[in-house]
Short mmCIF file of C-alpha atoms in Angstrom, two decimals:
data_model
loop_
_atom_site.label_atom_id
_atom_site.label_comp_id
_atom_site.label_asym_id
_atom_site.label_seq_id
_atom_site.Cartn_x
_atom_site.Cartn_y
_atom_site.Cartn_z
CA UNK X 1 177.07 28.75 167.43
CA UNK X 2 178.52 26.39 170.02
CA UNK X 3 181.45 28.76 170.52
CA UNK X 4 179.03 31.69 170.79
CA UNK X 5 176.99 29.82 173.41
CA UNK X 6 180.10 29.12 175.48
CA UNK X 7 180.94 32.82 175.31
CA UNK X 8 177.42 33.76 176.47
CA UNK X 9 177.49 31.72 179.70
CA UNK X 10 180.66 33.48 180.86
CA UNK X 11 178.35 36.28 182.05
CA UNK X 12 176.04 34.07 184.14
CA UNK X 13 174.64 36.18 186.96
CA UNK X 14 176.03 39.43 185.54
CA UNK X 15 173.43 40.60 183.01
CA UNK X 16 170.46 41.10 185.40
CA UNK X 17 167.30 41.41 183.26
CA UNK X 18 169.29 41.39 180.02
CA UNK X 19 169.74 38.01 178.29
CA UNK X 20 172.99 36.07 178.04
CA UNK X 21 174.34 36.57 174.51
CA UNK X 22 177.51 35.40 172.75
CA UNK X 23 178.84 36.23 169.29
CA UNK X 24 181.54 34.92 166.91
CA UNK X 25 182.87 36.53 163.72
CA UNK X 26 183.98 34.10 160.99
CA UNK X 27 185.63 34.76 157.62
CA UNK X 28 187.08 32.32 155.10
CA UNK X 29 186.56 29.46 157.54
CA UNK X 30 188.53 31.17 160.31
CA UNK X 31 187.28 32.57 163.62
CA UNK X 32 188.41 36.19 163.69
CA UNK X 33 186.93 37.24 167.02
CA UNK X 34 184.41 36.30 169.69
CA UNK X 35 182.65 38.23 172.41
CA UNK X 36 179.75 38.31 174.82
CA UNK X 37 177.54 40.68 176.80
CA UNK X 38 179.67 41.02 179.92
CA UNK X 39 177.38 42.94 182.26
CA UNK X 40 174.06 44.76 182.44
CA UNK X 41 174.47 48.20 180.86
CA UNK X 42 177.69 47.36 179.04
CA UNK X 43 178.21 46.77 175.30
CA UNK X 44 176.31 43.90 173.74
CA UNK X 45 177.89 40.71 172.42
CA UNK X 46 177.97 41.74 168.74
CA UNK X 47 179.75 45.02 169.49
CA UNK X 48 182.07 43.29 171.95
CA UNK X 49 183.08 40.80 169.24
CA UNK X 50 183.62 43.58 166.68
CA UNK X 51 185.83 45.39 169.19
CA UNK X 52 188.08 42.30 169.43
CA UNK X 53 189.08 42.60 165.77
CA UNK X 54 192.56 43.94 165.05
CA UNK X 55 191.00 46.15 162.39
CA UNK X 56 187.27 46.80 161.94
CA UNK X 57 187.80 46.39 158.17
CA UNK X 58 188.22 42.66 158.83
CA UNK X 59 184.44 42.51 159.40
CA UNK X 60 183.72 43.34 155.77
CA UNK X 61 182.29 40.25 154.07
CA UNK X 62 182.43 38.19 157.29
CA UNK X 63 179.68 36.09 158.89
CA UNK X 64 178.46 36.81 162.41
CA UNK X 65 177.12 33.98 164.56
CA UNK X 66 175.07 35.29 167.50
CA UNK X 67 172.94 33.40 170.02
CA UNK X 68 170.12 35.98 170.05
CA UNK X 69 168.71 38.34 167.42
CA UNK X 70 170.65 41.64 167.36
CA UNK X 71 168.73 44.42 169.07
CA UNK X 72 167.14 47.20 167.03
CA UNK X 73 166.47 49.90 169.63
CA UNK X 74 168.29 52.51 171.67
CA UNK X 75 168.61 51.56 175.34
CA UNK X 76 171.72 51.72 177.48
CA UNK X 77 173.56 50.84 174.24
CA UNK X 78 172.88 51.78 170.58
CA UNK X 79 171.21 49.23 168.24
CA UNK X 80 173.50 46.28 167.49
CA UNK X 81 171.91 45.63 164.09
CA UNK X 82 173.03 49.10 163.00
CA UNK X 83 176.62 48.49 164.16
CA UNK X 84 176.69 45.10 162.42
CA UNK X 85 175.46 46.52 159.12
CA UNK X 86 177.87 49.48 159.30
CA UNK X 87 180.81 47.11 159.88
CA UNK X 88 180.12 45.35 156.57
CA UNK X 89 179.07 41.95 157.93
CA UNK X 90 177.52 40.07 154.97
CA UNK X 91 175.47 37.47 156.88
CA UNK X 92 174.19 36.97 160.43
CA UNK X 93 173.39 33.47 161.70
CA UNK X 94 171.01 33.76 164.67
CA UNK X 95 170.39 31.22 167.41
CA UNK X 96 167.01 32.61 168.49
CA UNK X 97 164.62 35.43 167.65
CA UNK X 98 164.39 37.84 170.59
CA UNK X 99 160.96 37.40 172.29
CA UNK X 100 161.05 40.91 173.77
CA UNK X 101 158.40 42.97 171.96
CA UNK X 102 160.81 45.86 171.49
CA UNK X 103 162.91 43.63 169.19
CA UNK X 104 160.96 40.49 168.09
CA UNK X 105 162.06 40.38 164.45
CA UNK X 106 162.84 44.07 164.05
CA UNK X 107 166.58 43.42 164.22
CA UNK X 108 166.33 40.87 161.42
CA UNK X 109 164.20 43.25 159.36
CA UNK X 110 166.75 46.06 159.74
CA UNK X 111 169.62 43.81 158.70
CA UNK X 112 167.77 42.55 155.63
CA UNK X 113 166.82 46.07 154.61
CA UNK X 114 170.48 47.08 154.82
CA UNK X 115 171.82 44.29 152.67
CA UNK X 116 172.75 41.79 155.38
CA UNK X 117 171.50 38.23 154.91
CA UNK X 118 170.08 36.47 157.97
CA UNK X 119 169.31 32.92 158.97
CA UNK X 120 167.69 31.66 162.18
CA UNK X 121 169.12 28.32 163.32
CA UNK X 122 167.31 27.85 166.64
CA UNK X 123 168.79 25.80 169.48
CA UNK X 124 170.04 28.49 171.87
CA UNK X 125 166.79 28.98 173.80
CA UNK X 126 168.08 27.25 176.95
CA UNK X 127 170.60 30.02 177.50
CA UNK X 128 167.79 32.33 178.62
CA UNK X 129 164.93 30.17 179.88
CA UNK X 130 163.56 32.73 182.34
CA UNK X 131 163.89 35.58 179.82
CA UNK X 132 161.98 33.59 177.19
CA UNK X 133 159.36 32.47 179.72
CA UNK X 134 158.78 36.01 180.94
CA UNK X 135 158.07 37.44 177.51
CA UNK X 136 155.85 34.50 176.59
CA UNK X 137 153.73 34.38 179.76
CA UNK X 138 154.30 37.91 181.15
CA UNK X 139 155.25 36.67 184.60
CA UNK X 140 158.42 35.35 186.24
CA UNK X 141 159.53 31.73 185.94
CA UNK X 142 158.96 30.32 189.44
CA UNK X 143 161.24 27.64 190.90
CA UNK X 144 160.45 25.97 194.23
CA UNK X 145 163.61 24.87 196.00
CA UNK X 146 163.80 22.84 199.19
CA UNK X 147 165.87 20.26 201.03
CA UNK X 148 164.07 17.31 202.58
CA UNK X 149 164.68 14.08 204.44
CA UNK X 150 163.98 10.65 202.97
CA UNK X 151 160.56 10.76 204.61
CA UNK X 152 159.65 14.09 203.00
CA UNK X 153 160.32 16.44 205.92
CA UNK X 154 161.68 19.98 205.68
CA UNK X 155 162.57 20.51 209.29
CA UNK X 156 162.52 18.86 212.69
CA UNK X 157 159.65 19.46 215.10
CA UNK X 158 161.70 21.85 217.22
CA UNK X 159 161.67 25.60 216.44
CA UNK X 160 165.23 25.60 215.18
CA UNK X 161 166.81 25.06 211.79
CA UNK X 162 167.49 21.44 210.83
CA UNK X 163 170.54 21.26 208.57
CA UNK X 164 169.85 18.39 206.18
CA UNK X 165 172.26 18.53 203.23
CA UNK X 166 176.03 18.46 202.93
CA UNK X 167 178.49 21.00 201.48
CA UNK X 168 178.13 19.90 197.83
CA UNK X 169 174.38 20.42 197.87
CA UNK X 170 174.77 23.73 199.68
CA UNK X 171 177.25 24.88 197.03
CA UNK X 172 174.81 23.81 194.34
CA UNK X 173 172.15 26.07 195.89
CA UNK X 174 174.55 28.96 195.44
CA UNK X 175 174.83 28.12 191.73
CA UNK X 176 171.05 27.89 191.49
CA UNK X 177 170.72 31.38 192.95
CA UNK X 178 172.98 32.72 190.19
CA UNK X 179 170.09 32.12 187.77
CA UNK X 180 167.58 34.05 189.89
CA UNK X 181 166.56 37.69 190.07
CA UNK X 182 164.51 37.32 193.26
CA UNK X 183 164.39 34.93 196.24
CA UNK X 184 161.28 34.57 198.41
CA UNK X 185 160.81 33.20 201.93
CA UNK X 186 158.17 33.59 204.62
CA UNK X 187 158.54 35.33 207.96
CA UNK X 188 158.68 32.01 209.82
CA UNK X 189 161.65 30.81 207.73
CA UNK X 190 163.36 34.14 208.38
CA UNK X 191 162.83 33.78 212.12
CA UNK X 192 163.93 30.14 212.40
CA UNK X 193 166.72 29.91 209.79
CA UNK X 194 168.07 33.50 210.01
CA UNK X 195 169.37 33.18 206.41
CA UNK X 196 171.38 35.58 204.28
CA UNK X 197 169.79 34.57 200.93
CA UNK X 198 172.87 35.80 199.08
CA UNK X 199 175.07 34.47 196.30
CA UNK X 200 178.40 33.93 198.02
CA UNK X 201 180.33 32.21 195.24
CA UNK X 202 180.48 35.25 192.97
CA UNK X 203 180.30 39.02 193.35
CA UNK X 204 177.26 40.31 191.45
CA UNK X 205 176.56 43.88 190.27
CA UNK X 206 172.83 43.29 190.86
CA UNK X 207 172.25 40.56 193.48
CA UNK X 208 168.86 38.82 193.64
CA UNK X 209 166.14 40.79 195.41
CA UNK X 210 165.49 39.15 198.79
CA UNK X 211 161.76 39.08 199.52
CA UNK X 212 160.07 38.37 202.87
CA UNK X 213 156.35 37.57 202.99
CA UNK X 214 154.85 38.60 206.31
CA UNK X 215 151.51 39.52 207.89
CA UNK X 216 153.06 42.48 209.68
CA UNK X 217 156.41 43.99 208.68
CA UNK X 218 156.68 45.59 212.11
CA UNK X 219 156.96 42.13 213.73
CA UNK X 220 160.17 41.32 211.82
CA UNK X 221 163.52 41.44 213.59
CA UNK X 222 165.50 43.89 211.48
CA UNK X 223 168.74 42.90 213.25
CA UNK X 224 168.78 39.46 211.59
CA UNK X 225 171.52 38.47 209.13
CA UNK X 226 169.54 39.30 206.00
CA UNK X 227 169.13 42.97 206.99
CA UNK X 228 172.83 43.46 207.76
CA UNK X 229 173.87 42.91 204.14
CA UNK X 230 173.72 45.19 201.09
CA UNK X 231 171.35 44.54 198.21
CA UNK X 232 167.62 45.16 197.77
CA UNK X 233 165.16 43.71 200.31
CA UNK X 234 161.41 43.71 199.75
CA UNK X 235 158.87 43.20 202.52
CA UNK X 236 155.43 42.03 201.38
CA UNK X 237 153.20 42.97 204.28
CA UNK X 238 149.56 43.56 205.15
CA UNK X 239 150.57 46.59 207.21
CA UNK X 240 152.75 49.63 206.59
CA UNK X 241 156.24 49.54 208.08
CA UNK X 242 156.43 52.12 210.88
CA UNK X 243 159.54 54.20 211.28
CA UNK X 244 162.47 54.35 208.89
CA UNK X 245 164.18 51.18 207.68
CA UNK X 246 167.50 50.98 205.87
CA UNK X 247 167.56 52.51 202.39
CA UNK X 248 167.72 49.08 200.76
CA UNK X 249 164.50 47.88 202.46
CA UNK X 250 161.21 48.54 200.66
CA UNK X 251 157.80 47.61 202.05
CA UNK X 252 154.90 46.78 199.74
CA UNK X 253 151.44 46.60 201.30
CA UNK X 254 148.41 44.60 200.18
CA UNK X 255 145.32 43.28 201.96
CA UNK X 256 146.41 39.76 200.99
CA UNK X 257 149.55 38.61 199.22
CA UNK X 258 148.72 35.60 197.04
CA UNK X 259 151.21 33.88 194.71
CA UNK X 260 149.37 35.53 191.80
CA UNK X 261 149.73 38.99 193.35
CA UNK X 262 153.40 38.40 194.08
CA UNK X 263 153.89 37.39 190.45
CA UNK X 264 152.11 40.53 189.28
CA UNK X 265 154.33 42.75 191.43
CA UNK X 266 157.47 41.13 190.03
CA UNK X 267 156.17 41.28 186.46
CA UNK X 268 155.45 45.01 186.79
CA UNK X 269 159.12 45.48 187.64
CA UNK X 270 160.27 43.10 184.88
CA UNK X 271 161.69 40.53 187.31
CA UNK X 272 161.91 37.36 185.20
CA UNK X 273 162.79 34.64 187.71
CA UNK X 274 161.76 33.86 191.28
CA UNK X 275 163.23 31.24 193.61
CA UNK X 276 160.85 30.24 196.42
CA UNK X 277 162.92 28.79 199.26
CA UNK X 278 160.12 27.77 201.60
CA UNK X 279 158.79 27.12 204.12
CA UNK X 280 156.07 24.54 204.07
CA UNK X 281 153.03 26.85 203.86
CA UNK X 282 154.58 29.05 201.17
CA UNK X 283 155.49 26.02 199.05
CA UNK X 284 151.92 24.73 199.40
CA UNK X 285 150.48 28.09 198.34
CA UNK X 286 152.50 28.22 195.13
CA UNK X 287 151.71 24.61 194.29
CA UNK X 288 147.99 25.14 194.87
CA UNK X 289 148.05 28.28 192.72
CA UNK X 290 149.63 26.34 189.85
CA UNK X 291 152.59 28.71 189.87
CA UNK X 292 155.38 26.24 190.56
CA UNK X 293 156.94 25.99 187.11
CA UNK X 294 160.01 24.09 188.27
CA UNK X 295 160.94 22.16 191.41
CA UNK X 296 164.49 21.61 192.63
CA UNK X 297 164.51 19.19 195.57
CA UNK X 298 167.61 18.14 197.51
CA UNK X 299 167.09 14.80 199.26
CA UNK X 300 169.29 13.96 202.23
CA UNK X 301 169.81 10.36 203.53
CA UNK X 302 168.14 11.27 206.83
CA UNK X 303 164.81 10.29 208.40
CA UNK X 304 163.21 12.82 210.77
CA UNK X 305 159.89 11.09 211.39
CA UNK X 306 157.32 11.93 214.03
CA UNK X 307 155.94 15.47 213.99
CA UNK X 308 158.71 16.90 211.82
CA UNK X 309 157.50 19.49 209.26
CA UNK X 310 156.38 18.06 205.88
CA UNK X 311 157.40 19.70 202.59
CA UNK X 312 154.07 21.33 201.78
CA UNK X 313 151.31 21.86 204.33
CA UNK X 314 148.38 24.24 203.95
CA UNK X 315 146.59 25.07 200.72
CA UNK X 316 145.15 21.97 199.06
CA UNK X 317 145.61 21.11 195.39
CA UNK X 318 142.50 21.20 193.22
CA UNK X 319 143.99 18.40 191.15
CA UNK X 320 147.16 16.37 190.86
CA UNK X 321 150.05 18.30 189.32
CA UNK X 322 152.18 16.53 186.71
CA UNK X 323 155.86 17.28 186.30
CA UNK X 324 158.50 16.04 183.89
CA UNK X 325 161.71 14.73 185.43
CA UNK X 326 164.56 16.82 183.99
CA UNK X 327 167.60 15.63 185.91
CA UNK X 328 168.79 13.52 188.85
CA UNK X 329 172.22 14.36 190.23
CA UNK X 330 174.35 12.99 193.06
CA UNK X 331 175.88 15.67 195.27
CA UNK X 332 178.00 13.84 197.80
CA UNK X 333 175.56 11.89 199.98
CA UNK X 334 172.61 13.96 198.76
CA UNK X 335 170.50 13.75 195.59
CA UNK X 336 169.22 16.71 193.56
CA UNK X 337 166.01 16.18 191.59
CA UNK X 338 164.91 18.75 189.00
CA UNK X 339 161.39 18.60 187.57
CA UNK X 340 159.54 20.94 185.21
CA UNK X 341 155.77 21.42 185.01
CA UNK X 342 154.23 19.71 181.99
#
């Protein structure tokens, strides 16, 4: 199962709303083949592993280790449980039952009914935290990410971007974005930072959706960096966008966009993970709504002081929020702190 897990993570960022899955075929104490789900829409891990065999007859009487329950439905690929049973696999050791309602035990049932023994080990849930969260709570896993000074400031008082962290922390943000299906900022952050919000360390078949929250989409400067790049862009506005934007820009209109309403929109489109990259008011809104499931804070050895912008200003908390410290990591001169909501 450890080998299968290492196979699974090779596709980090490539499987879109599909989970990361790895598989290993073992017979007589020997690993015959291994595989993983390479990319959204392509063959699943079990089939990929079977295809690595020199001869499919080698699968007869073998044991398959797979990090997630084999699927039992027709989608972009045929059911894996059917392929596994047809190949003559005698037993399937499973890391986790698939929480998606379309599978959720049906793959195991099919295998058992077709003479294949199954056993669920557990322990591979961390491979697909957002996927599991989504099908448990029916909304995306929300991570707040920000960089701050030692005195808890996001930005200097001036209306210009304050670069706080060094190259190692900035590279780490790129790795964090690999785990996300959507990235959200407010119109003020767009105007001041002029960001790209892209993953630049790896080419992705489906890059994260870049989302801008704004009162009026018509007030946005569509010549900024973000709009010059390919990949889907969503505008969450209180007014319709006049005129024609680029084909990759979609405007959604609501009287008021709350964190709950944003979550509902993403859930309707099966987006499982959201990275909120600020600014201060947007961070405060998600905290106050109780929709900040995870916080990733980069702390730079800088003091801004004075009237510099604090991390979260705006909506007040009804009560103190408690988080569990997950990890503390040095990144050059900066520190990354990861905390998860209790």
